[in-house]
């Protein structure tokens, strides 16, 4: 099983970072390289506890689908999504948000297991772990840019 832990510091309100992280629309914007599209379940707006989204995307040159469910949520500090259908044998992503001084530290704990036994473990070691790390880093960069620039107002509506 592969494990990735990423931390991103963002100068924005906690609720903004939390909600951008569960925005289907922002996720699609952050994944233009993989042509990710929500095709079933929640296909726009903010995904909530127990809801699902089915994604279609091109990863490693192959179009595939992945369905995830939000299995836990403690707004605005934590949510978890788990794969319920897709190419991985197992996939779980915890999103943790903590206010420290004037910043939000967004922490991703991402675990996955590739299929195909020993060949899957070899693929994890050779390239999948790096590929998934870059994928998450790109997503986090977009969340940071949108949150810090004020462009979050294009995705969220708050009275402030």
XYZ file of N, CA and C in Angstrom:
480
model
N 0.846 -1.174 0.000
C 0.000 0.000 0.000
C 0.892 1.237 0.000
N 0.520 2.215 -0.797
C 1.258 3.476 -0.882
C 0.593 4.508 0.020
N 1.412 5.354 0.637
C 0.931 6.404 1.526
C 1.595 7.712 1.127
N 0.773 8.748 0.946
C 1.261 10.100 0.671
C 0.722 11.025 1.751
N 1.584 11.891 2.262
C 1.171 12.909 3.221
C 1.695 14.240 2.700
N 0.772 15.151 2.426
C 1.127 16.468 1.896
C 0.570 17.545 2.810
N 1.304 18.634 2.962
C 0.814 19.790 3.705
C 0.956 21.028 2.836
N -0.093 21.841 2.818
C -0.109 23.073 2.046
C -0.593 24.195 2.953
N 0.177 25.257 3.060
C -0.222 26.419 3.860
C -0.915 27.429 2.953
N -2.084 27.910 3.415
C -2.916 28.793 2.608
C -3.368 29.975 3.465
N -3.173 31.184 2.941
C -3.623 32.400 3.645
C -5.037 32.732 3.183
N -6.008 32.131 3.848
C -7.422 32.341 3.532
C -8.239 31.841 4.723
N -9.511 32.230 4.806
C -10.362 31.735 5.893
C -10.519 30.208 5.847
N -10.572 29.607 7.006
C -10.691 28.148 7.125
C -11.860 27.601 6.317
N -13.038 28.200 6.436
C -14.216 27.691 5.740
C -14.042 27.764 4.221
N -13.332 28.762 3.741
C -13.092 28.897 2.297
C -12.222 27.738 1.804
N -11.149 27.454 2.519
C -10.250 26.367 2.117
C -10.982 25.022 2.195
N -11.723 24.812 3.263
C -12.489 23.574 3.430
C -13.470 23.389 2.269
N -14.244 24.420 1.972
C -15.251 24.295 0.921
C -14.636 24.191 -0.473
N -13.546 24.895 -0.737
C -12.882 24.741 -2.037
C -12.389 23.308 -2.219
N -11.972 22.684 -1.130
C -11.454 21.314 -1.200
C -12.538 20.290 -1.524
N -13.791 20.642 -1.273
C -14.874 19.714 -1.609
C -15.743 20.226 -2.760
N -15.237 21.231 -3.473
C -15.938 21.778 -4.631
C -15.687 20.904 -5.867
N -16.737 20.377 -6.429
C -16.635 19.568 -7.647
C -16.130 20.446 -8.795
N -16.642 21.667 -8.892
C -16.263 22.566 -9.983
C -14.778 22.927 -9.928
N -14.265 23.226 -8.741
C -12.850 23.555 -8.613
C -11.980 22.332 -8.900
N -12.436 21.166 -8.473
C -11.678 19.945 -8.755
C -11.517 19.762 -10.267
N -12.593 19.983 -11.016
C -12.497 19.843 -12.471
C -11.533 20.878 -13.050
N -11.540 22.088 -12.516
C -10.613 23.123 -12.972
C -9.164 22.719 -12.695
N -8.938 22.088 -11.555
C -7.569 21.739 -11.153
C -7.035 20.509 -11.874
N -7.883 19.820 -12.613
C -7.465 18.565 -13.258
C -7.636 18.618 -14.771
N -7.385 19.772 -15.353
C -7.551 19.908 -16.805
C -6.595 18.988 -17.568
N -5.417 18.709 -17.014
C -4.460 17.821 -17.696
C -4.995 16.402 -17.854
N -5.835 15.969 -16.918
C -6.377 14.604 -16.986
C -7.818 14.589 -17.494
N -8.324 15.767 -17.906
C -9.682 15.881 -18.466
C -10.736 15.307 -17.523
N -10.556 15.536 -16.222
C -11.471 14.977 -15.229
C -12.837 15.650 -15.321
N -13.865 14.829 -15.313
C -15.247 15.305 -15.442
C -16.124 14.499 -14.490
N -16.954 15.201 -13.717
C -17.931 14.528 -12.858
C -19.099 14.102 -13.741
N -19.382 12.803 -13.780
C -20.397 12.287 -14.705
C -21.614 11.680 -14.012
N -21.548 11.498 -12.706
C -22.705 10.949 -11.978
C -22.583 11.319 -10.503
N -23.697 11.186 -9.791
C -23.718 11.605 -8.393
C -23.737 13.120 -8.335
N -22.938 13.687 -7.445
C -22.827 15.143 -7.337
C -21.898 15.600 -8.462
N -22.416 16.381 -9.390
C -21.621 16.785 -10.557
C -21.254 18.268 -10.560
N -21.704 19.011 -9.551
C -21.291 20.409 -9.402
C -21.594 20.842 -7.968
N -21.025 21.966 -7.585
C -21.252 22.468 -6.227
C -20.384 21.748 -5.209
N -20.849 21.740 -3.959
C -20.093 21.160 -2.851
C -20.621 19.773 -2.506
N -19.735 18.806 -2.472
C -20.125 17.454 -2.082
C -20.241 17.396 -0.559
N -21.217 16.635 -0.080
C -21.519 16.566 1.354
C -21.373 15.128 1.864
N -21.511 14.992 3.171
C -21.405 13.692 3.836
C -22.348 12.676 3.204
N -21.835 11.492 2.933
C -22.538 10.332 2.367
C -22.863 10.478 0.881
N -22.497 11.582 0.257
C -22.743 11.735 -1.170
C -21.597 11.104 -1.965
N -21.895 10.805 -3.226
C -20.900 10.212 -4.118
C -20.715 11.073 -5.353
N -19.565 10.880 -5.984
C -19.295 11.481 -7.284
C -18.561 10.427 -8.109
N -18.960 10.323 -9.364
C -18.282 9.426 -10.301
C -17.511 10.294 -11.280
N -16.195 10.064 -11.343
C -15.301 10.830 -12.194
C -14.913 10.007 -13.415
N -14.791 10.686 -14.542
C -14.182 10.094 -15.727
C -12.949 10.929 -16.017
N -11.804 10.263 -16.212
C -10.546 10.987 -16.421
C -9.581 10.128 -17.224
N -8.592 10.811 -17.768
C -7.548 10.122 -18.519
C -6.271 10.133 -17.689
N -5.937 8.987 -17.137
C -4.723 8.827 -16.342
C -3.815 7.822 -17.016
N -2.568 8.195 -17.142
C -1.559 7.338 -17.759
C -1.994 6.873 -19.149
N -2.667 7.778 -19.869
C -3.062 7.508 -21.249
C -4.323 6.692 -21.429
N -5.007 6.361 -20.333
C -6.190 5.503 -20.401
C -7.366 6.204 -19.732
N -8.509 6.270 -20.442
C -9.721 6.792 -19.816
C -10.263 5.753 -18.846
N -10.634 6.215 -17.663
C -11.176 5.326 -16.642
C -12.165 6.086 -15.773
N -12.921 5.350 -14.983
C -13.867 5.978 -14.063
C -13.491 5.598 -12.635
N -13.889 6.470 -11.729
C -13.621 6.287 -10.306
C -14.797 6.892 -9.557
N -15.391 6.142 -8.669
C -16.485 6.648 -7.846
C -16.025 6.699 -6.400
N -16.221 7.868 -5.764
C -15.862 8.030 -4.358
C -17.084 8.486 -3.567
N -17.073 8.144 -2.284
C -18.120 8.562 -1.342
C -17.462 9.315 -0.201
N -18.118 10.386 0.237
C -17.673 11.096 1.436
C -18.170 10.276 2.626
N -17.244 9.672 3.359
C -17.604 8.745 4.432
C -17.584 9.379 5.812
N -16.840 10.486 5.967
C -16.778 11.191 7.243
C -16.639 12.678 6.965
N -17.208 13.483 7.865
C -17.046 14.923 7.727
C -17.265 15.586 9.079
N -16.350 16.479 9.422
C -16.495 17.341 10.591
C -16.147 18.748 10.107
N -17.184 19.462 9.677
C -17.003 20.778 9.057
C -16.537 21.801 10.082
N -15.561 22.622 9.802
C -14.724 22.770 8.610
C -13.318 22.197 8.797
N -13.189 21.109 9.576
C -11.873 20.616 9.955
C -11.430 19.328 9.267
N -12.377 18.571 8.747
C -11.995 17.240 8.262
C -13.080 16.664 7.357
N -12.653 15.984 6.313
C -13.534 15.062 5.598
C -12.698 13.968 4.974
N -13.363 12.862 4.704
C -12.694 11.694 4.136
C -13.506 11.176 2.962
N -12.802 10.838 1.888
C -13.476 10.165 0.782
C -12.804 8.821 0.538
N -13.630 7.852 0.159
C -13.145 6.499 -0.127
C -13.668 6.055 -1.483
N -12.812 5.366 -2.213
C -13.213 4.813 -3.489
C -14.203 3.675 -3.240
N -15.314 3.694 -3.985
C -16.253 2.578 -3.926
C -16.286 1.813 -5.244
N -15.698 2.414 -6.291
C -15.568 1.726 -7.583
C -14.434 2.397 -8.342
N -13.561 1.601 -8.924
C -12.469 2.156 -9.710
C -11.352 1.168 -9.886
N -10.274 1.631 -10.488
C -9.170 0.748 -10.841
C -8.331 0.316 -9.642
N -8.262 1.145 -8.617
C -7.458 0.778 -7.460
C -8.113 -0.365 -6.690
N -7.286 -1.119 -6.007
C -7.792 -2.151 -5.102
C -8.365 -1.478 -3.851
N -7.743 -0.339 -3.485
C -8.153 0.415 -2.298
C -7.700 1.857 -2.480
N -8.548 2.808 -2.056
C -8.148 4.214 -2.070
C -8.934 4.961 -0.994
N -8.203 5.716 -0.181
C -8.798 6.509 0.889
C -8.037 7.823 0.982
N -8.790 8.921 1.116
C -8.169 10.251 1.145
C -8.762 11.046 2.307
N -7.926 11.367 3.271
C -8.334 12.197 4.395
C -7.846 13.614 4.149
N -8.742 14.576 4.383
C -8.459 15.998 4.208
C -8.588 16.646 5.588
N -7.496 17.211 6.092
C -7.478 17.785 7.438
C -7.115 19.265 7.318
N -7.843 20.112 8.062
C -7.664 21.565 7.980
C -7.464 22.111 9.389
N -6.398 22.895 9.556
C -6.094 23.455 10.865
C -5.662 24.912 10.705
N -6.238 25.782 11.513
C -5.836 27.192 11.512
C -4.619 27.355 12.414
N -3.567 27.923 11.841
C -2.358 28.211 12.609
C -1.971 29.650 12.287
N -2.106 30.516 13.288
C -1.892 31.961 13.117
C -2.813 32.479 12.021
N -2.277 33.049 10.973
C -3.108 33.628 9.908
C -3.243 32.704 8.707
N -2.916 31.450 8.871
C -2.950 30.517 7.741
C -3.770 29.276 8.077
N -4.163 28.610 7.022
C -4.776 27.291 7.155
C -3.758 26.281 6.641
N -3.475 25.276 7.447
C -2.642 24.177 6.989
C -3.595 23.078 6.521
N -3.526 22.808 5.226
C -4.350 21.766 4.610
C -3.469 20.527 4.481
N -3.894 19.460 5.124
C -3.103 18.224 5.126
C -3.881 17.135 4.408
N -3.219 16.487 3.470
C -3.786 15.339 2.755
C -3.081 14.082 3.225
N -3.861 13.089 3.605
C -3.336 11.750 3.871
C -4.021 10.843 2.857
N -3.253 10.402 1.887
C -3.791 9.666 0.747
C -3.149 8.282 0.716
N -3.997 7.250 0.775
C -3.521 5.872 0.731
C -4.178 5.153 -0.436
N -3.393 4.321 -1.107
C -3.967 3.526 -2.186
C -3.172 2.239 -2.369
N -3.836 1.282 -2.970
C -3.205 0.018 -3.324
C -3.578 -0.287 -4.763
N -2.566 -0.475 -5.583
C -2.791 -0.824 -6.977
C -3.242 -2.288 -7.076
N -4.005 -2.614 -8.113
C -4.401 -4.008 -8.315
C -3.223 -4.845 -8.835
N -3.439 -6.086 -9.038
C -2.519 -7.022 -9.700
C -1.375 -7.504 -8.822
N -1.614 -7.605 -7.514
C -0.639 -8.235 -6.624
C 0.743 -7.611 -6.668
N 1.759 -8.462 -6.862
C 3.146 -8.006 -6.839
C 3.439 -7.023 -7.969
N 2.770 -7.183 -9.114
C 2.945 -6.229 -10.212
C 2.418 -4.850 -9.817
N 1.319 -4.826 -9.072
C 0.781 -3.564 -8.575
C 1.714 -2.895 -7.580
N 2.322 -3.703 -6.685
C 3.281 -3.140 -5.722
C 4.479 -2.552 -6.459
N 4.920 -3.238 -7.503
C 6.042 -2.752 -8.305
C 5.675 -1.435 -8.996
N 4.468 -1.357 -9.547
C 4.002 -0.122 -10.201
C 3.909 1.025 -9.197
N 3.422 0.728 -7.984
C 3.377 1.761 -6.941
C 4.771 2.328 -6.702
N 5.724 1.449 -6.551
C 7.094 1.845 -6.242
C 7.746 2.566 -7.423
N 7.536 2.063 -8.640
C 8.224 2.606 -9.816
C 7.673 3.961 -10.273
N 6.323 4.127 -10.255
C 5.803 5.376 -10.813
C 4.482 5.848 -10.233
N 3.630 4.989 -9.743
C 2.297 5.425 -9.320
C 2.331 6.397 -8.146
N 3.193 6.138 -7.180
C 3.253 7.025 -6.017
C 3.667 8.430 -6.436
N 4.679 8.561 -7.306
C 5.104 9.879 -7.796
C 4.003 10.535 -8.622
N 3.341 9.740 -9.457
C 2.264 10.266 -10.297
C 1.144 10.840 -9.425
N 0.712 10.089 -8.422
C -0.374 10.543 -7.561
C 0.049 11.749 -6.718
N 1.306 11.799 -6.306
C 1.797 12.955 -5.543
C 1.721 14.215 -6.401
N 2.177 14.145 -7.646
C 2.103 15.307 -8.544
C 0.657 15.719 -8.790
N -0.227 14.733 -8.950
C -1.651 15.002 -9.165
C -2.225 15.789 -7.984
N -1.955 15.352 -6.759
C -2.454 16.034 -5.561
C -1.793 17.403 -5.373
N -0.511 17.505 -5.671
C 0.171 18.794 -5.546
C -0.420 19.820 -6.507
N -0.740 19.407 -7.711
C -1.356 20.331 -8.682
C -2.723 20.791 -8.173
N -3.517 19.864 -7.676
C -4.831 20.202 -7.117
C -4.669 21.197 -5.973
N -3.720 20.942 -5.085
C -3.512 21.817 -3.930
C -3.011 23.197 -4.345
N -2.206 23.253 -5.388
C -1.730 24.540 -5.908
C -2.905 25.376 -6.406
N -3.830 24.747 -7.097
C -5.007 25.470 -7.597
C -5.874 25.938 -6.425
N -6.103 25.082 -5.443
C -6.881 25.488 -4.260
C -6.216 26.697 -3.604
N -4.916 26.649 -3.416
C -4.173 27.754 -2.788
C -4.313 29.037 -3.608
N -4.102 28.951 -4.909
C -4.189 30.142 -5.769
C -5.592 30.756 -5.746
N -6.604 29.924 -5.832
C -7.981 30.422 -5.846
C -8.345 31.011 -4.482
N -7.958 30.343 -3.404
C -8.282 30.823 -2.055
C -7.589 32.145 -1.751
N -6.313 32.256 -2.095
C -5.546 33.445 -1.736
C -5.829 34.638 -2.654
N -6.282 34.388 -3.856
C -6.514 35.481 -4.805
C -7.891 36.122 -4.669
N -8.780 35.469 -3.950
C -10.156 35.960 -3.871
C -11.045 35.401 -4.969
N -10.455 34.632 -5.890
C -11.256 34.020 -6.955
C -12.209 32.947 -6.418
N -12.070 32.626 -5.125
C -12.966 31.652 -4.514
C -14.419 32.106 -4.613
N -14.627 33.409 -4.752
C -15.993 33.932 -4.871
C -16.686 33.419 -6.140
N -15.919 32.955 -7.117
C -16.503 32.351 -8.319
C -17.065 30.959 -8.050
N -16.666 30.353 -6.919
C -17.080 28.992 -6.583
C -17.965 28.917 -5.351
N -17.847 29.901 -4.464
C -18.538 29.897 -3.183
C -19.220 31.227 -2.957
N -20.283 31.224 -2.161
C -20.912 32.495 -1.806
C -21.075 32.587 -0.297
N -20.417 33.581 0.273
C -20.491 33.877 1.702
C -20.783 35.360 1.865
N -21.287 35.760 3.010
C -21.569 37.174 3.222
C -20.332 38.023 3.509
N -19.155 37.412 3.550
C -17.934 38.202 3.835
C -17.085 38.339 2.598
